[in-house]
Coordinates of C-alpha atoms in Angstrom, one line a residue:
Q63 CA -158.7 103.5 -0.8
T64 CA -158.1 100.8 -3.3
I65 CA -155.5 102.9 -5.0
E66 CA -153.8 103.7 -1.7
I67 CA -153.8 100.0 -0.7
A68 CA -152.3 99.1 -4.1
N69 CA -149.6 101.8 -3.7
L70 CA -148.8 100.6 -0.2
Q71 CA -148.5 97.0 -1.4
N72 CA -146.2 98.1 -4.2
T73 CA -144.2 100.2 -1.7
K74 CA -144.1 97.2 0.7
T75 CA -142.9 94.9 -2.1
A76 CA -140.2 97.4 -3.2
L77 CA -139.1 97.7 0.4
E78 CA -139.0 94.0 0.8
R79 CA -137.0 93.7 -2.4
R80 CA -134.6 96.4 -1.2
I81 CA -134.3 94.6 2.2
L82 CA -133.5 91.4 0.4
A83 CA -130.8 93.1 -1.7
L84 CA -129.3 94.7 1.4
E85 CA -129.3 91.5 3.2
K86 CA -127.6 89.8 0.3
K87 CA -125.0 92.6 0.2
I88 CA -124.5 92.3 3.9
S89 CA -123.9 88.6 3.6
Q90 CA -121.5 89.3 0.8
Y91 CA -119.6 91.8 3.0
D92 CA -119.6 89.2 5.8
D93 CA -118.1 86.6 3.5
S94 CA -115.5 89.1 2.2
F95 CA -114.7 90.1 5.8
Y96 CA -114.3 86.5 6.9
A97 CA -112.2 85.7 3.8
L98 CA -110.0 88.8 4.5
E99 CA -109.7 87.8 8.2
A100 CA -108.6 84.3 7.2
R101 CA -106.2 85.8 4.7
N102 CA -104.8 88.1 7.4
V103 CA -104.4 85.1 9.8
R104 CA -102.6 83.1 7.1
D105 CA -100.4 86.1 6.3
K106 CA -99.6 86.6 9.9
T107 CA -98.8 82.9 10.4
R108 CA -96.6 83.0 7.3
M109 CA -94.8 86.0 8.5
E110 CA -94.2 84.4 11.8
E111 CA -92.8 81.3 10.1
M112 CA -90.7 83.4 7.8
G113 CA -89.3 85.3 10.9
K114 CA -88.5 82.0 12.6
A115 CA -86.8 80.7 9.4
K116 CA -84.9 83.9 9.1
S117 CA -83.7 83.7 12.7
R118 CA -82.6 80.1 12.2
A119 CA -80.8 81.1 9.0
E120 CA -79.1 83.9 10.9
E121 CA -78.0 81.4 13.6
E122 CA -76.7 79.0 11.0
K123 CA -75.0 81.8 9.2
N124 CA -73.3 82.9 12.5
I125 CA -72.3 79.3 13.2
C126 CA -70.9 78.8 9.7
R127 CA -69.0 82.1 10.0
L128 CA -67.6 81.1 13.3
M129 CA -66.5 77.7 11.9
L130 CA -64.9 79.4 8.9
E131 CA -63.0 81.8 11.2
Q132 CA -61.8 78.9 13.3
A133 CA -60.8 76.9 10.2
H134 CA -59.0 80.0 8.9
E135 CA -57.2 80.4 12.2
R136 CA -56.2 76.7 12.2
W137 CA -55.0 77.0 8.6
L138 CA -52.9 80.1 9.5
K139 CA -51.4 78.3 12.5
E140 CA -50.7 75.1 10.5
R141 CA -49.1 77.1 7.8
S142 CA -46.9 79.0 10.3
D143 CA -46.0 75.6 11.9
L144 CA -45.2 74.1 8.5
R145 CA -43.0 77.1 7.6
K146 CA -41.2 76.8 10.9
D147 CA -40.7 73.1 10.5
A148 CA -39.5 73.6 6.9
L149 CA -37.1 76.4 7.9
Q150 CA -35.8 74.3 10.8
K151 CA -35.3 71.3 8.5
I152 CA -33.6 73.5 5.9
Q153 CA -31.3 74.9 8.5
T154 CA -30.6 71.4 9.9
N155 CA -29.8 70.1 6.4
A156 CA -27.6 73.1 5.7
A157 CA -25.7 72.6 8.9
R158 CA -25.4 68.9 8.1
V159 CA -24.2 69.7 4.6
R160 CA -21.6 72.2 6.0
E161 CA -20.5 69.6 8.5
Q162 CA -20.2 66.9 5.8
R163 CA -18.2 69.3 3.6
M164 CA -15.9 70.1 6.5
Q165 CA -15.5 66.4 7.2
I166 CA -14.8 65.8 3.5
A167 CA -12.3 68.6 3.4
E168 CA -10.6 67.2 6.6
L169 CA -10.6 63.7 5.1
Q170 CA -9.1 65.0 1.9
Q171 CA -6.5 66.9 3.8
A172 CA -5.7 63.8 5.9
H173 CA -5.6 61.7 2.8
R174 CA -3.2 64.1 1.2
A175 CA -1.1 64.2 4.3
Q176 CA -1.2 60.4 4.5
R177 CA -0.3 60.1 0.9
Q178 CA 2.6 62.5 1.4
L179 CA 3.7 60.6 4.4
A180 CA 3.5 57.4 2.5
E181 CA 5.7 59.0 -0.3
E182 CA 8.1 60.3 2.4
A183 CA 8.2 56.9 4.1
K184 CA 8.9 55.3 0.7
M185 CA 11.7 57.7 0.0
Y186 CA 13.0 57.1 3.6
K187 CA 12.9 53.4 3.0
E188 CA 14.7 53.8 -0.3
Q189 CA 17.3 55.9 1.4
C190 CA 17.6 53.3 4.2
T191 CA 18.0 50.6 1.6
V192 CA 20.7 52.5 -0.2
L193 CA 22.5 53.3 3.0
M194 CA 22.3 49.8 4.2
E195 CA 23.7 48.6 0.9
K196 CA 26.5 51.1 1.3
L197 CA 26.9 49.9 4.9
S198 CA 27.0 46.3 3.9
R199 CA 29.5 47.0 1.2
A200 CA 31.7 49.0 3.5
G201 CA 31.4 46.3 6.1
V202 CA 32.4 43.6 3.7
G203 CA 35.3 45.7 2.3
G204 CA 36.6 46.5 5.8
G205 CA 36.2 43.0 7.3
T206 CA 38.4 41.2 4.6
T207 CA 42.1 41.5 4.6
P208 CA 43.5 43.0 1.4
A209 CA 45.0 40.5 -1.0
A210 CA 48.5 41.0 -2.5
S211 CA 48.5 43.0 -5.6
P212 CA 49.3 40.9 -8.7
G213 CA 52.7 41.3 -10.3
G214 CA 54.4 42.1 -7.0
V215 CA 52.9 45.6 -6.8
P216 CA 52.5 46.4 -3.2
S217 CA 49.0 47.0 -1.8
P218 CA 48.0 50.7 -1.3
R219 CA 47.5 49.9 2.4
A220 CA 51.1 48.6 2.7
R221 CA 53.4 51.1 4.5
P222 CA 56.9 51.9 3.2
G223 CA 58.6 50.1 6.0
G224 CA 57.1 46.8 5.0
A225 CA 54.4 46.9 7.7
V226 CA 50.8 46.5 6.6
A227 CA 48.4 49.3 7.6
A228 CA 45.6 48.4 9.9
P229 CA 42.3 47.8 8.0
L230 CA 39.8 50.6 7.9
K231 CA 37.0 50.2 10.3
A232 CA 33.5 50.2 8.8
P233 CA 31.2 52.9 10.2
S234 CA 28.6 51.5 12.6
A235 CA 25.0 51.1 11.6
A236 CA 23.9 53.6 14.3
N237 CA 26.2 56.3 13.0
L238 CA 25.0 55.8 9.5
L239 CA 21.3 55.9 10.5
E240 CA 22.0 59.1 12.5
K241 CA 23.6 60.6 9.4
M242 CA 20.7 59.5 7.3
K243 CA 18.2 61.0 9.7
S244 CA 20.1 64.3 9.8
S245 CA 20.2 64.4 6.0
V246 CA 16.5 63.7 5.7
S247 CA 15.5 66.2 8.4
S248 CA 17.7 68.9 6.8
S249 CA 15.8 68.4 3.6
G250 CA 12.5 69.1 5.4
L251 CA 10.9 65.7 4.9
L252 CA 10.6 64.7 8.5
G253 CA 9.7 68.3 9.5
R254 CA 6.6 68.3 7.4
A255 CA 5.6 64.8 8.5
T256 CA 5.9 65.6 12.2
S257 CA 3.9 68.9 11.8
K258 CA 0.9 67.1 10.2
E259 CA 0.6 64.1 12.4
S260 CA 1.9 62.9 15.7
P261 CA 5.5 61.7 15.6
R262 CA 5.9 58.1 14.6
A263 CA 8.6 55.8 15.7
P264 CA 11.3 55.3 13.0
P265 CA 11.4 52.0 11.3
P266 CA 13.6 49.5 13.1
A267 CA 17.2 49.7 11.9
P268 CA 18.4 46.5 10.2
D269 CA 21.0 44.6 11.9
A270 CA 24.5 45.5 10.8
P271 CA 26.2 42.8 8.8

């Protein structure tokens, strides 16, 4: 009986030790389970936060893309407007340059015509002066009575019967001016002047001497 009691005590002690070891392992398993559970909760929370951050990033990305698209559209529109404005300004400047060139050409042509008219007027005045000198000479020669020729030589105007011929009449200033105009117009000077500009009144005829 003593041996049996000793064996039972030994068995009881071994069982108690085994129970203690098992309880210790169970507590370790519990600690591991709780740690794993806490880790799972932390991972779940982190995943949820990462999902929210990803959704926010997607929203910001979409907003930025929309802003970039709008900015690109505005840039395209502004570039087209600038091209239209530049083309319109170029066309306006080209038209202005063409108009200025035409005006310059017209002014040059008018200047040449005016210069030619001035030259023609100068020639006309010179001819008028020459003709008026001739007219004054003819008037002076016709208005004076011829003096007797020296040495008893009869005057060429004296007639054979002793009668003196009537003095030659000087042509009038109007007739001389008409002849001068006809001579100038026949040379083509007045024709060119009247074809370029409106007809001008002729210069006033000088008074006949």
